[in-house]
């Protein structure tokens, strides 16, 4: 599947965004262009929003092929890099509205943690929200989305490529809630 010209243009614009640059203790050092932060292996900030429906199902979506990190992977959270002038919560609200068309919902903060793999170094803040309305997908970033029972998601991650950073957020969320999402909703 080829990247659309619209996806490519979005990727170029995204790579040029000013992103919060932080140290190993999440102290703000300044801002850097996203591509510079990534290429230099520096630490940024990321927000993750696990979107549930009132039945306790989790929204999973597939990333477009033009994404710089984890292209075409499935994702258990909306989210992205915190821009230079944003808080984690502001980033979470913006990303949820951009990627899935969900706004005006209460975001519940859950966790703050460090994540690192070969493609990224991030301080992460995880949130959750409940939404039973329609999803409006951002075509430059999201190919498809659906709500699934958490047990099915946990089964799928064994067979399909899922983003490891958002999986870390989900795993921490499930541990904190003893894996019983449906009763918490």
PDB file of C-alpha atoms in Angstrom:
ATOM      1  CA  UNK A   1       0.000   0.000   0.000  1.00  0.00           C
ATOM      2  CA  UNK A   2       1.466   3.341  -1.049  1.00  0.00           C
ATOM      3  CA  UNK A   3       1.502   6.481   1.014  1.00  0.00           C
ATOM      4  CA  UNK A   4      -0.901   9.136  -0.247  1.00  0.00           C
ATOM      5  CA  UNK A   5       0.452  12.579  -1.161  1.00  0.00           C
ATOM      6  CA  UNK A   6      -1.675  13.915   1.697  1.00  0.00           C
ATOM      7  CA  UNK A   7       0.044  11.536   4.174  1.00  0.00           C
ATOM      8  CA  UNK A   8       3.489  12.510   2.877  1.00  0.00           C
ATOM      9  CA  UNK A   9       2.721  16.231   3.237  1.00  0.00           C
ATOM     10  CA  UNK A  10       1.402  15.611   6.747  1.00  0.00           C
ATOM     11  CA  UNK A  11       4.586  13.713   7.665  1.00  0.00           C
ATOM     12  CA  UNK A  12       6.765  16.608   6.459  1.00  0.00           C
ATOM     13  CA  UNK A  13       4.715  19.102   8.488  1.00  0.00           C
ATOM     14  CA  UNK A  14       4.749  16.794  11.524  1.00  0.00           C
ATOM     15  CA  UNK A  15       8.534  16.386  11.379  1.00  0.00           C
ATOM     16  CA  UNK A  16       8.868  20.187  11.478  1.00  0.00           C
ATOM     17  CA  UNK A  17       6.737  20.660  14.646  1.00  0.00           C
ATOM     18  CA  UNK A  18       8.448  22.035  17.736  1.00  0.00           C
ATOM     19  CA  UNK A  19       8.365  19.354  20.412  1.00  0.00           C
ATOM     20  CA  UNK A  20       9.090  19.583  24.143  1.00  0.00           C
ATOM     21  CA  UNK A  21      12.664  18.435  24.803  1.00  0.00           C
ATOM     22  CA  UNK A  22      13.329  17.133  28.317  1.00  0.00           C
ATOM     23  CA  UNK A  23      16.063  15.539  30.394  1.00  0.00           C
ATOM     24  CA  UNK A  24      16.101  12.130  32.087  1.00  0.00           C
ATOM     25  CA  UNK A  25      14.017  13.542  34.970  1.00  0.00           C
ATOM     26  CA  UNK A  26      11.406  15.134  32.658  1.00  0.00           C
ATOM     27  CA  UNK A  27      12.662  18.665  33.243  1.00  0.00           C
ATOM     28  CA  UNK A  28      11.971  20.894  30.253  1.00  0.00           C
ATOM     29  CA  UNK A  29      15.178  21.838  28.427  1.00  0.00           C
ATOM     30  CA  UNK A  30      13.556  23.672  25.533  1.00  0.00           C
ATOM     31  CA  UNK A  31      12.070  22.658  22.227  1.00  0.00           C
ATOM     32  CA  UNK A  32      13.378  20.988  19.116  1.00  0.00           C
ATOM     33  CA  UNK A  33      12.010  20.110  15.725  1.00  0.00           C
ATOM     34  CA  UNK A  34      10.519  16.612  15.958  1.00  0.00           C
ATOM     35  CA  UNK A  35      12.857  15.114  13.342  1.00  0.00           C
ATOM     36  CA  UNK A  36      15.944  16.539  15.140  1.00  0.00           C
ATOM     37  CA  UNK A  37      14.788  15.168  18.483  1.00  0.00           C
ATOM     38  CA  UNK A  38      14.275  11.715  16.956  1.00  0.00           C
ATOM     39  CA  UNK A  39      17.496  11.660  14.888  1.00  0.00           C
ATOM     40  CA  UNK A  40      19.638  12.817  17.810  1.00  0.00           C
ATOM     41  CA  UNK A  41      18.093  10.284  20.192  1.00  0.00           C
ATOM     42  CA  UNK A  42      17.003  12.960  22.662  1.00  0.00           C
ATOM     43  CA  UNK A  43      14.095  12.677  25.081  1.00  0.00           C
ATOM     44  CA  UNK A  44      10.686  14.119  24.317  1.00  0.00           C
ATOM     45  CA  UNK A  45       7.269  13.941  25.915  1.00  0.00           C
ATOM     46  CA  UNK A  46       4.358  11.820  24.733  1.00  0.00           C
ATOM     47  CA  UNK A  47       0.687  11.667  25.644  1.00  0.00           C
ATOM     48  CA  UNK A  48      -1.388   8.475  25.421  1.00  0.00           C
ATOM     49  CA  UNK A  49      -5.179   8.314  25.614  1.00  0.00           C
ATOM     50  CA  UNK A  50      -6.869   4.957  25.992  1.00  0.00           C
ATOM     51  CA  UNK A  51     -10.389   5.465  24.695  1.00  0.00           C
ATOM     52  CA  UNK A  52     -13.034   3.109  26.058  1.00  0.00           C
ATOM     53  CA  UNK A  53     -16.727   2.887  25.331  1.00  0.00           C
ATOM     54  CA  UNK A  54     -19.243   2.485  28.163  1.00  0.00           C
ATOM     55  CA  UNK A  55     -19.173  -1.308  27.651  1.00  0.00           C
ATOM     56  CA  UNK A  56     -15.471  -1.281  28.618  1.00  0.00           C
ATOM     57  CA  UNK A  57     -14.201  -1.986  25.099  1.00  0.00           C
ATOM     58  CA  UNK A  58     -10.950  -0.326  24.046  1.00  0.00           C
ATOM     59  CA  UNK A  59     -10.551   1.618  20.820  1.00  0.00           C
ATOM     60  CA  UNK A  60      -7.671   0.302  18.720  1.00  0.00           C
ATOM     61  CA  UNK A  61      -6.573   1.895  15.497  1.00  0.00           C
ATOM     62  CA  UNK A  62      -4.100   1.227  12.720  1.00  0.00           C
ATOM     63  CA  UNK A  63      -1.499   3.863  11.932  1.00  0.00           C
ATOM     64  CA  UNK A  64      -0.870   5.045   8.388  1.00  0.00           C
ATOM     65  CA  UNK A  65       2.193   3.885   6.505  1.00  0.00           C
ATOM     66  CA  UNK A  66       3.628   7.408   6.462  1.00  0.00           C
ATOM     67  CA  UNK A  67       4.225   7.506  10.225  1.00  0.00           C
ATOM     68  CA  UNK A  68       7.912   7.937  11.116  1.00  0.00           C
ATOM     69  CA  UNK A  69       7.670   5.524  14.045  1.00  0.00           C
ATOM     70  CA  UNK A  70       5.741   2.221  13.859  1.00  0.00           C
ATOM     71  CA  UNK A  71       4.170   2.753  10.392  1.00  0.00           C
ATOM     72  CA  UNK A  72       1.177   0.496   9.773  1.00  0.00           C
ATOM     73  CA  UNK A  73       1.198  -0.784  13.360  1.00  0.00           C
ATOM     74  CA  UNK A  74      -1.926  -1.138  15.468  1.00  0.00           C
ATOM     75  CA  UNK A  75      -2.219   1.202  18.438  1.00  0.00           C
ATOM     76  CA  UNK A  76      -4.126   0.928  21.717  1.00  0.00           C
ATOM     77  CA  UNK A  77      -4.010   4.661  22.408  1.00  0.00           C
ATOM     78  CA  UNK A  78      -4.522   7.892  20.584  1.00  0.00           C
ATOM     79  CA  UNK A  79      -1.715  10.291  21.279  1.00  0.00           C
ATOM     80  CA  UNK A  80       1.535  11.744  20.195  1.00  0.00           C
ATOM     81  CA  UNK A  81       4.352  14.077  21.005  1.00  0.00           C
ATOM     82  CA  UNK A  82       3.758  16.967  23.370  1.00  0.00           C
ATOM     83  CA  UNK A  83       4.395  20.218  21.558  1.00  0.00           C
ATOM     84  CA  UNK A  84       6.704  22.856  22.978  1.00  0.00           C
ATOM     85  CA  UNK A  85       3.926  25.040  24.366  1.00  0.00           C
ATOM     86  CA  UNK A  86       1.675  22.294  25.779  1.00  0.00           C
ATOM     87  CA  UNK A  87       1.087  20.405  28.985  1.00  0.00           C
ATOM     88  CA  UNK A  88       0.582  16.648  28.829  1.00  0.00           C
ATOM     89  CA  UNK A  89      -3.181  17.119  29.323  1.00  0.00           C
ATOM     90  CA  UNK A  90      -3.407  19.724  26.557  1.00  0.00           C
ATOM     91  CA  UNK A  91      -1.532  17.404  24.222  1.00  0.00           C
ATOM     92  CA  UNK A  92      -3.842  14.514  25.113  1.00  0.00           C
ATOM     93  CA  UNK A  93      -6.978  16.537  24.376  1.00  0.00           C
ATOM     94  CA  UNK A  94      -5.538  17.811  21.073  1.00  0.00           C
ATOM     95  CA  UNK A  95      -4.380  14.380  19.922  1.00  0.00           C
ATOM     96  CA  UNK A  96      -7.682  12.678  20.782  1.00  0.00           C
ATOM     97  CA  UNK A  97      -9.582  15.307  18.792  1.00  0.00           C
ATOM     98  CA  UNK A  98      -7.165  15.178  15.841  1.00  0.00           C
ATOM     99  CA  UNK A  99      -6.789  11.419  15.494  1.00  0.00           C
ATOM    100  CA  UNK A 100     -10.233  10.112  16.433  1.00  0.00           C
ATOM    101  CA  UNK A 101     -12.476  13.190  16.310  1.00  0.00           C
ATOM    102  CA  UNK A 102     -13.322  12.945  20.003  1.00  0.00           C
ATOM    103  CA  UNK A 103     -13.523  16.164  22.010  1.00  0.00           C
ATOM    104  CA  UNK A 104     -15.289  17.497  25.063  1.00  0.00           C
ATOM    105  CA  UNK A 105     -14.736  14.308  27.079  1.00  0.00           C
ATOM    106  CA  UNK A 106     -13.258  14.090  30.542  1.00  0.00           C
ATOM    107  CA  UNK A 107      -9.675  12.873  30.477  1.00  0.00           C
ATOM    108  CA  UNK A 108      -8.591  10.902  33.530  1.00  0.00           C
ATOM    109  CA  UNK A 109      -4.850  10.947  34.224  1.00  0.00           C
ATOM    110  CA  UNK A 110      -3.411   7.552  35.159  1.00  0.00           C
ATOM    111  CA  UNK A 111       0.330   7.301  34.935  1.00  0.00           C
ATOM    112  CA  UNK A 112       3.584   9.073  34.219  1.00  0.00           C
ATOM    113  CA  UNK A 113       6.525   6.916  33.149  1.00  0.00           C
ATOM    114  CA  UNK A 114       9.652   6.710  31.039  1.00  0.00           C
ATOM    115  CA  UNK A 115       9.729   4.588  27.868  1.00  0.00           C
ATOM    116  CA  UNK A 116      12.672   3.813  25.626  1.00  0.00           C
ATOM    117  CA  UNK A 117      13.214   1.555  22.636  1.00  0.00           C
ATOM    118  CA  UNK A 118      15.306   1.682  19.489  1.00  0.00           C
ATOM    119  CA  UNK A 119      13.033   4.305  17.912  1.00  0.00           C
ATOM    120  CA  UNK A 120      12.203   6.657  20.744  1.00  0.00           C
ATOM    121  CA  UNK A 121      12.971   7.989  24.195  1.00  0.00           C
ATOM    122  CA  UNK A 122       9.950   9.478  25.939  1.00  0.00           C
ATOM    123  CA  UNK A 123       8.485  10.634  29.171  1.00  0.00           C
ATOM    124  CA  UNK A 124       4.880   9.520  28.887  1.00  0.00           C
ATOM    125  CA  UNK A 125       1.618  10.524  30.503  1.00  0.00           C
ATOM    126  CA  UNK A 126      -1.311   8.179  30.086  1.00  0.00           C
ATOM    127  CA  UNK A 127      -4.961   9.165  30.212  1.00  0.00           C
ATOM    128  CA  UNK A 128      -8.266   7.462  29.599  1.00  0.00           C
ATOM    129  CA  UNK A 129     -11.662   8.641  28.422  1.00  0.00           C
ATOM    130  CA  UNK A 130     -15.057   7.128  27.733  1.00  0.00           C
ATOM    131  CA  UNK A 131     -16.832   7.776  24.424  1.00  0.00           C
ATOM    132  CA  UNK A 132     -19.885   6.194  22.839  1.00  0.00           C
ATOM    133  CA  UNK A 133     -20.184   8.540  19.889  1.00  0.00           C
ATOM    134  CA  UNK A 134     -18.881   8.203  16.356  1.00  0.00           C
ATOM    135  CA  UNK A 135     -15.190   8.262  15.524  1.00  0.00           C
ATOM    136  CA  UNK A 136     -13.927  10.684  12.892  1.00  0.00           C
ATOM    137  CA  UNK A 137     -10.546   9.398  11.781  1.00  0.00           C
ATOM    138  CA  UNK A 138      -7.696  11.660  10.704  1.00  0.00           C
ATOM    139  CA  UNK A 139      -6.843  10.132   7.297  1.00  0.00           C
ATOM    140  CA  UNK A 140      -3.201  11.258   7.415  1.00  0.00           C
ATOM    141  CA  UNK A 141      -2.578   9.296  10.623  1.00  0.00           C
ATOM    142  CA  UNK A 142      -5.282   6.646  11.091  1.00  0.00           C
ATOM    143  CA  UNK A 143      -6.263   3.960   8.552  1.00  0.00           C
ATOM    144  CA  UNK A 144      -9.006   2.285  10.582  1.00  0.00           C
ATOM    145  CA  UNK A 145     -10.321   2.051  14.134  1.00  0.00           C
ATOM    146  CA  UNK A 146     -12.654  -0.141  16.148  1.00  0.00           C
ATOM    147  CA  UNK A 147     -13.666  -0.906  19.724  1.00  0.00           C
ATOM    148  CA  UNK A 148     -12.711  -4.361  21.009  1.00  0.00           C
ATOM    149  CA  UNK A 149     -13.013  -6.182  24.319  1.00  0.00           C
ATOM    150  CA  UNK A 150      -9.744  -5.803  26.220  1.00  0.00           C
ATOM    151  CA  UNK A 151      -9.279  -9.593  26.263  1.00  0.00           C
ATOM    152  CA  UNK A 152      -9.404  -9.614  22.466  1.00  0.00           C
ATOM    153  CA  UNK A 153      -6.859  -6.801  22.290  1.00  0.00           C
ATOM    154  CA  UNK A 154      -4.538  -8.746  24.587  1.00  0.00           C
ATOM    155  CA  UNK A 155      -4.905 -11.744  22.278  1.00  0.00           C
ATOM    156  CA  UNK A 156      -4.283  -9.657  19.132  1.00  0.00           C
ATOM    157  CA  UNK A 157      -1.042  -8.174  20.442  1.00  0.00           C
ATOM    158  CA  UNK A 158       0.415 -11.683  20.269  1.00  0.00           C
ATOM    159  CA  UNK A 159      -0.307 -11.926  16.530  1.00  0.00           C
ATOM    160  CA  UNK A 160      -0.281  -8.397  15.093  1.00  0.00           C
ATOM    161  CA  UNK A 161       2.239  -5.574  15.266  1.00  0.00           C
ATOM    162  CA  UNK A 162       1.170  -3.142  18.000  1.00  0.00           C
ATOM    163  CA  UNK A 163       3.030   0.001  19.082  1.00  0.00           C
ATOM    164  CA  UNK A 164       5.213  -0.898  22.068  1.00  0.00           C
ATOM    165  CA  UNK A 165       5.016   2.542  23.693  1.00  0.00           C
ATOM    166  CA  UNK A 166       1.227   2.569  23.913  1.00  0.00           C
ATOM    167  CA  UNK A 167       1.258  -1.097  24.968  1.00  0.00           C
ATOM    168  CA  UNK A 168       3.460  -0.046  27.901  1.00  0.00           C
ATOM    169  CA  UNK A 169       0.804   2.525  28.845  1.00  0.00           C
ATOM    170  CA  UNK A 170      -1.965  -0.074  28.568  1.00  0.00           C
ATOM    171  CA  UNK A 171      -0.065  -2.697  30.561  1.00  0.00           C
ATOM    172  CA  UNK A 172       0.556  -0.208  33.355  1.00  0.00           C
ATOM    173  CA  UNK A 173      -3.108   0.834  33.284  1.00  0.00           C
ATOM    174  CA  UNK A 174      -4.307  -2.775  33.469  1.00  0.00           C
ATOM    175  CA  UNK A 175      -1.928  -3.584  36.342  1.00  0.00           C
ATOM    176  CA  UNK A 176      -3.176  -0.559  38.272  1.00  0.00           C
ATOM    177  CA  UNK A 177      -6.798  -1.551  37.638  1.00  0.00           C
ATOM    178  CA  UNK A 178      -6.131  -5.259  38.105  1.00  0.00           C
ATOM    179  CA  UNK A 179      -7.068  -5.864  34.476  1.00  0.00           C
ATOM    180  CA  UNK A 180     -10.750  -5.457  35.189  1.00  0.00           C
ATOM    181  CA  UNK A 181     -11.581  -2.529  32.945  1.00  0.00           C
ATOM    182  CA  UNK A 182     -15.242  -3.414  32.431  1.00  0.00           C
ATOM    183  CA  UNK A 183     -16.070  -3.152  36.151  1.00  0.00           C
ATOM    184  CA  UNK A 184     -14.289   0.212  36.353  1.00  0.00           C
ATOM    185  CA  UNK A 185     -16.521   1.701  33.696  1.00  0.00           C
TER     186      UNK A 185
END
